[in-house]
mmCIF file of C-alpha atoms and ligand atoms in Angstrom:
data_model
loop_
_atom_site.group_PDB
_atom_site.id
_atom_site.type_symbol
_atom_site.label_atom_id
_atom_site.label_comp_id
_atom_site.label_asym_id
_atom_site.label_seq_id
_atom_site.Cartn_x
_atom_site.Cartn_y
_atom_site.Cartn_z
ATOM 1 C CA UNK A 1 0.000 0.000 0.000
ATOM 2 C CA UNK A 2 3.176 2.501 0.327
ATOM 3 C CA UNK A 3 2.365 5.701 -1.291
ATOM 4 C CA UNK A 4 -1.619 5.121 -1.352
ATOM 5 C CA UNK A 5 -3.031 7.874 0.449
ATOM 6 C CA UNK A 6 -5.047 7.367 3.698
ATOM 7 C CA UNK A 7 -8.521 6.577 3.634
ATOM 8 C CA UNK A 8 -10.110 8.879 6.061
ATOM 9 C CA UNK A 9 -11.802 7.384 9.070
ATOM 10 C CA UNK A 10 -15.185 8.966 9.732
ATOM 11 C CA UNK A 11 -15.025 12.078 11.358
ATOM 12 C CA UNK A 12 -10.797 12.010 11.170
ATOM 13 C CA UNK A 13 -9.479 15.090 9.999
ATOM 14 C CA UNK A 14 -5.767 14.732 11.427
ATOM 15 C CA UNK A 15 -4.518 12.929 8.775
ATOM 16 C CA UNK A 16 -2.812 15.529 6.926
ATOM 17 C CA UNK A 17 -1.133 16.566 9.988
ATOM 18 C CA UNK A 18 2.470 15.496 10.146
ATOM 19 C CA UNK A 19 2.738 16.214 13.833
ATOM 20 C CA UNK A 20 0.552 17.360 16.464
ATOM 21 C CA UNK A 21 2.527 19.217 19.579
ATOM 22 C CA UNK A 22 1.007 20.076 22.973
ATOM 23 C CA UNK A 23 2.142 23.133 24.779
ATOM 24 C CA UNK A 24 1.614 22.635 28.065
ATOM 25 C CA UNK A 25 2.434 24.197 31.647
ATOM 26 C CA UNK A 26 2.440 23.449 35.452
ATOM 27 C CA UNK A 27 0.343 26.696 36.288
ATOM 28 C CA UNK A 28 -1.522 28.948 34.678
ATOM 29 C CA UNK A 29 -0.377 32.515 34.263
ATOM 30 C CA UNK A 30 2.759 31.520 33.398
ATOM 31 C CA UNK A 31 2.452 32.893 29.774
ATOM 32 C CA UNK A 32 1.642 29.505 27.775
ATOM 33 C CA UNK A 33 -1.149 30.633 25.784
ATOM 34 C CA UNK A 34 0.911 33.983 24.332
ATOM 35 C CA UNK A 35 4.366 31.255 23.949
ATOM 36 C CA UNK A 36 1.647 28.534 21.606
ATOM 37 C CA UNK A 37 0.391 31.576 19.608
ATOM 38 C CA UNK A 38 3.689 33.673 19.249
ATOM 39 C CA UNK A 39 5.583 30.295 18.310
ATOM 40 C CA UNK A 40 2.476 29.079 15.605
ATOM 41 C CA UNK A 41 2.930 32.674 13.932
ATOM 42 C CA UNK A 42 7.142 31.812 13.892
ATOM 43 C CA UNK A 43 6.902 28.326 12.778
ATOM 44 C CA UNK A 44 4.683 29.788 10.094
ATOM 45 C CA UNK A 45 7.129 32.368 9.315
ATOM 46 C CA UNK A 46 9.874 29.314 8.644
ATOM 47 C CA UNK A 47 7.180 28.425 6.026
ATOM 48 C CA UNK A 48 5.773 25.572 7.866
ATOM 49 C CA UNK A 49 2.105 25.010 7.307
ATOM 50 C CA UNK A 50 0.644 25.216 11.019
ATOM 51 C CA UNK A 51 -2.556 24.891 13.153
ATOM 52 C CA UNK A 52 -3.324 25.823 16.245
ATOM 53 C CA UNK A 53 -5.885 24.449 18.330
ATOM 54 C CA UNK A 54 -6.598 26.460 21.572
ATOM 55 C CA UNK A 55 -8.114 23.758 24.013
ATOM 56 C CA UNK A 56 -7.896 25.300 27.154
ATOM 57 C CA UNK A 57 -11.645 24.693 28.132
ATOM 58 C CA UNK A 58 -11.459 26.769 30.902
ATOM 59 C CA UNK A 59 -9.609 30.125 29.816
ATOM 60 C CA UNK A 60 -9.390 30.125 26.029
ATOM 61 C CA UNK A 61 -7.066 32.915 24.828
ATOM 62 C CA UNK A 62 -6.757 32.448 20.884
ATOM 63 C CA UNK A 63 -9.919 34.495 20.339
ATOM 64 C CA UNK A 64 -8.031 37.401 22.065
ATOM 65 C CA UNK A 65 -4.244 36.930 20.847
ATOM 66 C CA UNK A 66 -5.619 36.356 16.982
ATOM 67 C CA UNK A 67 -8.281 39.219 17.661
ATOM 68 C CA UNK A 68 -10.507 36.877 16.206
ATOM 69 C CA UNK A 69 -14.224 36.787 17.903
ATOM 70 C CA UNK A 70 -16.656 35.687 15.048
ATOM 71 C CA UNK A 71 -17.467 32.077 14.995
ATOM 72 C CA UNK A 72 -16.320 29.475 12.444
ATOM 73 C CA UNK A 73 -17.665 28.611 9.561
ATOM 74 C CA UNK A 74 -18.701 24.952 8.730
ATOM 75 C CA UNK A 75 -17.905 23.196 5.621
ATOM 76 C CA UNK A 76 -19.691 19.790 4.544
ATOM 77 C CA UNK A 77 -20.079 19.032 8.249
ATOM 78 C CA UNK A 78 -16.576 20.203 9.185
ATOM 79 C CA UNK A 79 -15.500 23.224 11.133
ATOM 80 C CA UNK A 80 -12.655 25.587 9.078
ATOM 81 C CA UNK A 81 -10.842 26.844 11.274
ATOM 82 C CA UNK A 82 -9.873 30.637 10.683
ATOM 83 C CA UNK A 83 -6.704 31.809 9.037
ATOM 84 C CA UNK A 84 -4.780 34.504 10.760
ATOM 85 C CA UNK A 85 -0.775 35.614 10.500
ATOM 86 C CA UNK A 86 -0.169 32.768 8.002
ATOM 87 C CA UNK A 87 -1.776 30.226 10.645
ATOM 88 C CA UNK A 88 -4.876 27.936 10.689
ATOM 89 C CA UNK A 89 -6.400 28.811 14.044
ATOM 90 C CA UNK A 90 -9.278 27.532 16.145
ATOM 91 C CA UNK A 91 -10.351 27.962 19.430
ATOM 92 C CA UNK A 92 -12.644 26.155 22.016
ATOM 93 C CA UNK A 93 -13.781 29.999 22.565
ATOM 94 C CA UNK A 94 -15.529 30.109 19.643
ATOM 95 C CA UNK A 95 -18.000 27.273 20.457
ATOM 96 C CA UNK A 96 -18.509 27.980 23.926
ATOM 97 C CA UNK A 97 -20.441 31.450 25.332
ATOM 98 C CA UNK A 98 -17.063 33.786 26.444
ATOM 99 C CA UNK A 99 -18.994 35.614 29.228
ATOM 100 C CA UNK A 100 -20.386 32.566 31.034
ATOM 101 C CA UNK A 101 -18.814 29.924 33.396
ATOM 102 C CA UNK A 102 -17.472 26.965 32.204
ATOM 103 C CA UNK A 103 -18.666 23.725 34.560
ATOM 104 C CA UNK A 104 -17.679 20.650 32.677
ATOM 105 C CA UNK A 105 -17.253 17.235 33.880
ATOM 106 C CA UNK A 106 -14.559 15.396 33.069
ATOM 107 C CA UNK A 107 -16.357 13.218 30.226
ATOM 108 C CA UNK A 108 -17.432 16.316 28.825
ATOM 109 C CA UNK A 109 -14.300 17.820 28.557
ATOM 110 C CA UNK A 110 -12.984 14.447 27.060
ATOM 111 C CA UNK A 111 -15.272 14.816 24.284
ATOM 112 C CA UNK A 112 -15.022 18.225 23.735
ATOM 113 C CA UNK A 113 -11.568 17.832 23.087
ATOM 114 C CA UNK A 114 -11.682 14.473 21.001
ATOM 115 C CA UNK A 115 -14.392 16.862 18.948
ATOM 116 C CA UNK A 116 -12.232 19.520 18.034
ATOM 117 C CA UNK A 117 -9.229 16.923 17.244
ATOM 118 C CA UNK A 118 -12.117 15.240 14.943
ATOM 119 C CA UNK A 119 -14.004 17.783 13.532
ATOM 120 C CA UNK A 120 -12.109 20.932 12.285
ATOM 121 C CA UNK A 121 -10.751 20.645 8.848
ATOM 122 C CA UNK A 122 -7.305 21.185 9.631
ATOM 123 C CA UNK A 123 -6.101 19.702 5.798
ATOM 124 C CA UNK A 124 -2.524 19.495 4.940
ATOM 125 C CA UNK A 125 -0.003 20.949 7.849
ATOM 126 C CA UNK A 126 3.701 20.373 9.255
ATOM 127 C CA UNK A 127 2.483 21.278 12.492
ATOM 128 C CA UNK A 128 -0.219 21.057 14.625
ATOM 129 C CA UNK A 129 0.071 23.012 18.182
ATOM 130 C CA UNK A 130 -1.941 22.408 20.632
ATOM 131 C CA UNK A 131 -2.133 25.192 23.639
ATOM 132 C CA UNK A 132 -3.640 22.694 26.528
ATOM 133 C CA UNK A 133 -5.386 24.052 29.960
ATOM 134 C CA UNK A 134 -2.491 24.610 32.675
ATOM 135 C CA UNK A 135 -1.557 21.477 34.853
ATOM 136 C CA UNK A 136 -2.366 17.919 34.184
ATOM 137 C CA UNK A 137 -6.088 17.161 33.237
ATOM 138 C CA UNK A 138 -8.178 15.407 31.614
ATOM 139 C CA UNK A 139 -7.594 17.623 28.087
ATOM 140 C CA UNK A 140 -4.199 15.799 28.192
ATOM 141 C CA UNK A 141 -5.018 12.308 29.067
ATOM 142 C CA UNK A 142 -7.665 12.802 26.098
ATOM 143 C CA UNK A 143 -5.056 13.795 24.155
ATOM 144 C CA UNK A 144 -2.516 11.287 25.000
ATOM 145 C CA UNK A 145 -5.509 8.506 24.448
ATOM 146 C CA UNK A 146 -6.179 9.648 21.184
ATOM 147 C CA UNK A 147 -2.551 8.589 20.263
ATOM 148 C CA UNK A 148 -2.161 11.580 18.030
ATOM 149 C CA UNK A 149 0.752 13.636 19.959
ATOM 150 C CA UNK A 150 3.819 13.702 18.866
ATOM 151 C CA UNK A 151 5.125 15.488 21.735
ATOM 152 C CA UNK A 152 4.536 18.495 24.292
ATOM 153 C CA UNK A 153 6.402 21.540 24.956
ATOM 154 C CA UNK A 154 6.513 22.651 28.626
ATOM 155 C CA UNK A 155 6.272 26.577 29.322
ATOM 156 C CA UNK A 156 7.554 27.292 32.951
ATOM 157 C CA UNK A 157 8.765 30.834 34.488
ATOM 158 C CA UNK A 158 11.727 30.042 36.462
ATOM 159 C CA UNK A 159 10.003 30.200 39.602
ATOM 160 C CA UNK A 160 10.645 27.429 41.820
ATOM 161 C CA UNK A 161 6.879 27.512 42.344
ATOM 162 C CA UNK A 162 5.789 26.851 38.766
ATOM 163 C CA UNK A 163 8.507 24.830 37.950
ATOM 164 C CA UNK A 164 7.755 22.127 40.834
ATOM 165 C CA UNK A 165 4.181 22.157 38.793
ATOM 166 C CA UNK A 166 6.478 22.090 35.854
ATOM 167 C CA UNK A 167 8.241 18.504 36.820
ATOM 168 C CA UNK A 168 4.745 16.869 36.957
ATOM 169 C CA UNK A 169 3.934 17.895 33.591
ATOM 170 C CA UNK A 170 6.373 16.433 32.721
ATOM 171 C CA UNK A 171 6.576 13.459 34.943
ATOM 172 C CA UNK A 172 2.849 12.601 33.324
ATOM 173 C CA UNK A 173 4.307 13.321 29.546
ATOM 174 C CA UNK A 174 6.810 10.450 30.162
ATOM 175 C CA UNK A 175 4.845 7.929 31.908
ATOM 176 C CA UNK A 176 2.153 7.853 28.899
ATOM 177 C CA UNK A 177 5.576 7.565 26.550
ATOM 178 C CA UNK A 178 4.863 11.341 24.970
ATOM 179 C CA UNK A 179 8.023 12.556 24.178
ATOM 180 C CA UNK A 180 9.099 15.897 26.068
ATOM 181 C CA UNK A 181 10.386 18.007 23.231
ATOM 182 C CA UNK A 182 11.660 20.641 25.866
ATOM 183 C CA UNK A 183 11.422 23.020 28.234
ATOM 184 C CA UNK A 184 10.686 27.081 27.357
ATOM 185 C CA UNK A 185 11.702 29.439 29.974
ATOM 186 C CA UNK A 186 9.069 32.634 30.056
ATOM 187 C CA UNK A 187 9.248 35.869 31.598
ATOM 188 C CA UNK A 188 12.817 35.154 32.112
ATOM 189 C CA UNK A 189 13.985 38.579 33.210
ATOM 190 C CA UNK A 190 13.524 42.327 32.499
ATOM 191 C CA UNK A 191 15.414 44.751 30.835
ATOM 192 C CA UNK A 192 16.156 47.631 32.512
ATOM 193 C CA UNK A 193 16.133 51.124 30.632
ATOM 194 C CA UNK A 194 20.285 50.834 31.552
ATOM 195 C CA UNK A 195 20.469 47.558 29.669
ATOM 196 C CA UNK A 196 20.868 45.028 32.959
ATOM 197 C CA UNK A 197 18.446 42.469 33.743
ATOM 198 C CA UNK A 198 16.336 42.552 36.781
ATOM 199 C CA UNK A 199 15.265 38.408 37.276
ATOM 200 C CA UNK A 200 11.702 39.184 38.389
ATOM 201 C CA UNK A 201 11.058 34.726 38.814
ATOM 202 C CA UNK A 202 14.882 33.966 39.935
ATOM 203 C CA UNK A 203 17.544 33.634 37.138
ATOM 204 C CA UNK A 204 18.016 30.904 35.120
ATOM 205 C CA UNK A 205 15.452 28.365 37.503
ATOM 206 C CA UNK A 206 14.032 26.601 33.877
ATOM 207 C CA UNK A 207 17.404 25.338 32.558
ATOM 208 C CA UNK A 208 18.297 23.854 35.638
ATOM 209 C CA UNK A 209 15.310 22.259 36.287
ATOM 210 C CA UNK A 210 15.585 21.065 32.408
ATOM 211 C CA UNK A 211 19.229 20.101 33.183
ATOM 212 C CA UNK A 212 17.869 18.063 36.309
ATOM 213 C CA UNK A 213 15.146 16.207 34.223
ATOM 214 C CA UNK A 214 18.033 15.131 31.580
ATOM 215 C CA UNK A 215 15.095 17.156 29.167
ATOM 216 C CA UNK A 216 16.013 19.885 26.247
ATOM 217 C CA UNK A 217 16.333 23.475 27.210
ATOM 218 C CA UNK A 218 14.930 25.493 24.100
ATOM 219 C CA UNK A 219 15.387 28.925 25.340
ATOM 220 C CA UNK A 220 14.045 32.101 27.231
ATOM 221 C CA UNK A 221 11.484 34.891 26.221
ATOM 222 C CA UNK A 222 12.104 37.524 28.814
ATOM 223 C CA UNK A 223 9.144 39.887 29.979
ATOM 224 C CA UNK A 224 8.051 42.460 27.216
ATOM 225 C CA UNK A 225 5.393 45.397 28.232
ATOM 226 C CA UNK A 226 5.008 45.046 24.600
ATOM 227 C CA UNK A 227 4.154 41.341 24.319
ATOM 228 C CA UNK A 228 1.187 41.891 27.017
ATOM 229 C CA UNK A 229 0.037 45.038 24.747
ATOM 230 C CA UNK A 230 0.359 43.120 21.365
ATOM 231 C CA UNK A 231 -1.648 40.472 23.187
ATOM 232 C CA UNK A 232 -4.334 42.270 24.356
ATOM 233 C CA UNK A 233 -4.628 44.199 20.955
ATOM 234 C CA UNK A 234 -5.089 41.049 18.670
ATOM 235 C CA UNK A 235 -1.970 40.861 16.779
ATOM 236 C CA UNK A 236 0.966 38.622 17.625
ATOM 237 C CA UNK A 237 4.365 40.369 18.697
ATOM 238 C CA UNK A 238 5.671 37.458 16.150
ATOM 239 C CA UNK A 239 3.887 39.047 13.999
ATOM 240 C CA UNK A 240 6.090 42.409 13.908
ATOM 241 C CA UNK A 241 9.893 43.747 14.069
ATOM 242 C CA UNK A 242 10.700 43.193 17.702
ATOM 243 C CA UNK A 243 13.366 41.157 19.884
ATOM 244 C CA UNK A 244 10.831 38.975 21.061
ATOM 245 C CA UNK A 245 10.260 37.484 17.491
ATOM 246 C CA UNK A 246 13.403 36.799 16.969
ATOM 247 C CA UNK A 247 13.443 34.910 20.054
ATOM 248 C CA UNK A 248 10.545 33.136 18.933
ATOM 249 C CA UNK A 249 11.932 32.297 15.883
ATOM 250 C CA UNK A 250 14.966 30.676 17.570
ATOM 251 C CA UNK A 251 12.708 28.635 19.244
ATOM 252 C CA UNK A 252 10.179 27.693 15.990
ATOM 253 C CA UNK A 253 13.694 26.520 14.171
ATOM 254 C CA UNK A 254 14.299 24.196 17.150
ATOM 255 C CA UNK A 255 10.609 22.785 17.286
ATOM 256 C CA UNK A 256 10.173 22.771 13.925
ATOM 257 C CA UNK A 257 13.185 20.556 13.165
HETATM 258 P P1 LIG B 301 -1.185 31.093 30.524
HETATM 259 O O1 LIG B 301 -1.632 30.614 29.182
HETATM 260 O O2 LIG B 301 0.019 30.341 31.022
HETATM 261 O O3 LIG B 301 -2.270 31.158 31.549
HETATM 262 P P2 LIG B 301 -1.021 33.723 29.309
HETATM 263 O O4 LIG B 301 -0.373 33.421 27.994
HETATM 264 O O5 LIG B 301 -2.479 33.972 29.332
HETATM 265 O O6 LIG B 301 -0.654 32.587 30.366
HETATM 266 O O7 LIG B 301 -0.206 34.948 29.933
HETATM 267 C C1 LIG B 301 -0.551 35.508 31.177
HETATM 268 C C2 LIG B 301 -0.339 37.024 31.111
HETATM 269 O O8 LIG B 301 1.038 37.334 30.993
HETATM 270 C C3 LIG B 301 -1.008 37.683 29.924
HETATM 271 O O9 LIG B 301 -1.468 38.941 30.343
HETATM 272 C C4 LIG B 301 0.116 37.832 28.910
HETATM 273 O O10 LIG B 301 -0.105 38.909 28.021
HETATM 274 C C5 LIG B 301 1.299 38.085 29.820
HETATM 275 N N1 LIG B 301 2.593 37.585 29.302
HETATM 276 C C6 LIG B 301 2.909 36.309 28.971
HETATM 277 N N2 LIG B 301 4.211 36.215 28.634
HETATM 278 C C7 LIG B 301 4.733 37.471 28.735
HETATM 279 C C8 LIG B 301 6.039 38.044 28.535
HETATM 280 N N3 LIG B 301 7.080 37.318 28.152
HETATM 281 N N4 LIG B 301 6.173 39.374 28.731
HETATM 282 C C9 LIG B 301 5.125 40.142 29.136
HETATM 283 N N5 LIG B 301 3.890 39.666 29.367
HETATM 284 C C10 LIG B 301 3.690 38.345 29.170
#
């Protein structure tokens, strides 16, 4: 059968996805969401064909970072996901009602995300990211159980506090045999208007814990005013001439390898 193509299961729409990556984290706030959307935007930029799928059930951010609100659009029962900054992009936000509460059970949440794997029309990409809910849930057992991950991506600020989260993230990854393609370090430091660094979450806390789990080290974002601002307006720092994108293109070369 070598060079056949596929026949598509019902309702599988992950075939033409080469990999599928989950970005994950310990604890929330620790800037996962903006790292998945600023590194989809730089992987695209390397002219990789990329998704992003924004499965964090309970605090979706795509909608936001993309400055994207209206819903999808289906296509011969199929959700198409939007296109934005060279990236195919959908968003758990767009089926679910922004201003209200999200109370799901655990089976819910299961199928929710075995839905959007299923059901969006991702067609032909390099690269599939997937920004997860912080911690370790049942979004990423669902994941792992639908045997589609090729590996996660751990986004920790190098706070012993988050990173201690950090270690079971990845601790879980391992166990379920889901290669840990490395660790990102976020809000690293901050510049000072003299040029010196002022480490905000301790210095350097991410690569050693990377060092201690024997796991890659892919590099440090430090903490931008203007990556919260480009965030909040809708439009990827990635997306423009700033140090920050070339920081995330350093690490879309790396993942993207
Ligand atoms: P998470 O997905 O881990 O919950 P978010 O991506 O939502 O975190 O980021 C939390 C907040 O921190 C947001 O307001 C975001 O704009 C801001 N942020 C994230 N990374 C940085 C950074 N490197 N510099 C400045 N602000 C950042």
């Amino acid at each position: 059968l070598k060079g056949k193509p596929k026949i598509e299961a019902a309702g599988e729409t992950l075939t033409g996805v080469k990999s599928v990556i989950a970005v994950a984290s310990g604890k929330g706030g620790v800037g996962k969401s903006t790292v998945a959307a600023n590194l989809a935007v730089a992987l695209a930029a390397t002219g990789k064909r990329v998704g992003i799928l924004d499965a964090d059930i309970y605090g979706p951010s795509l909608p936001t970072l993309f400055g994207l609100k209206d819903k999808p659009t289906m296509r011969e029962g199929k959700i198409v996901p939007h296109e934005a900054y060279g990236v195919k992009a959908m968003s758990i936000g767009w089926l679910v009602d922004q201003e209200k509460a999200v109370a799901w059970r655990g089976p819910m949440v299961m199928g929710a995300v075995r839905q959007l794997m299923t059901d969006v029309d991702w067609g032909e990409l390099d690269i599939l990211l997937i920004d997860t809910p912080p911690g370790t849930g049942d979004t990423h057992l669902s994941l792992i159980q639908s045997k589609r991950l090729s590996g996660a991506v751990i986004v920790s600020t190098p706070q012993e506090m988050a990173l201690a989260d950090m270690r079971r993230g990845v601790a879980l990854f391992r166990q379920t045999k889901t290669p840990v393609l490395g660790i990102i370090e976020n809000m690293a430091w901050l510049e000072m208007p003299d040029g010196s660094r002022q480490y905000i979450f301790g210095e350097g806390g991410a690569r050693k814990a990377a060092n201690a789990l024997e796991a890659p080290f892919l590099g440090s974002i430090p903490l931008y005013p203007e990556l919260r601002q480009a965030s909040d307006e809708g439009m990827p720092l990635a997306a423009r001439e700033h140090p920050a994108s070339d920081s995330f293109k350093e690490l879309a070369e790396k993942i993207g390898k």
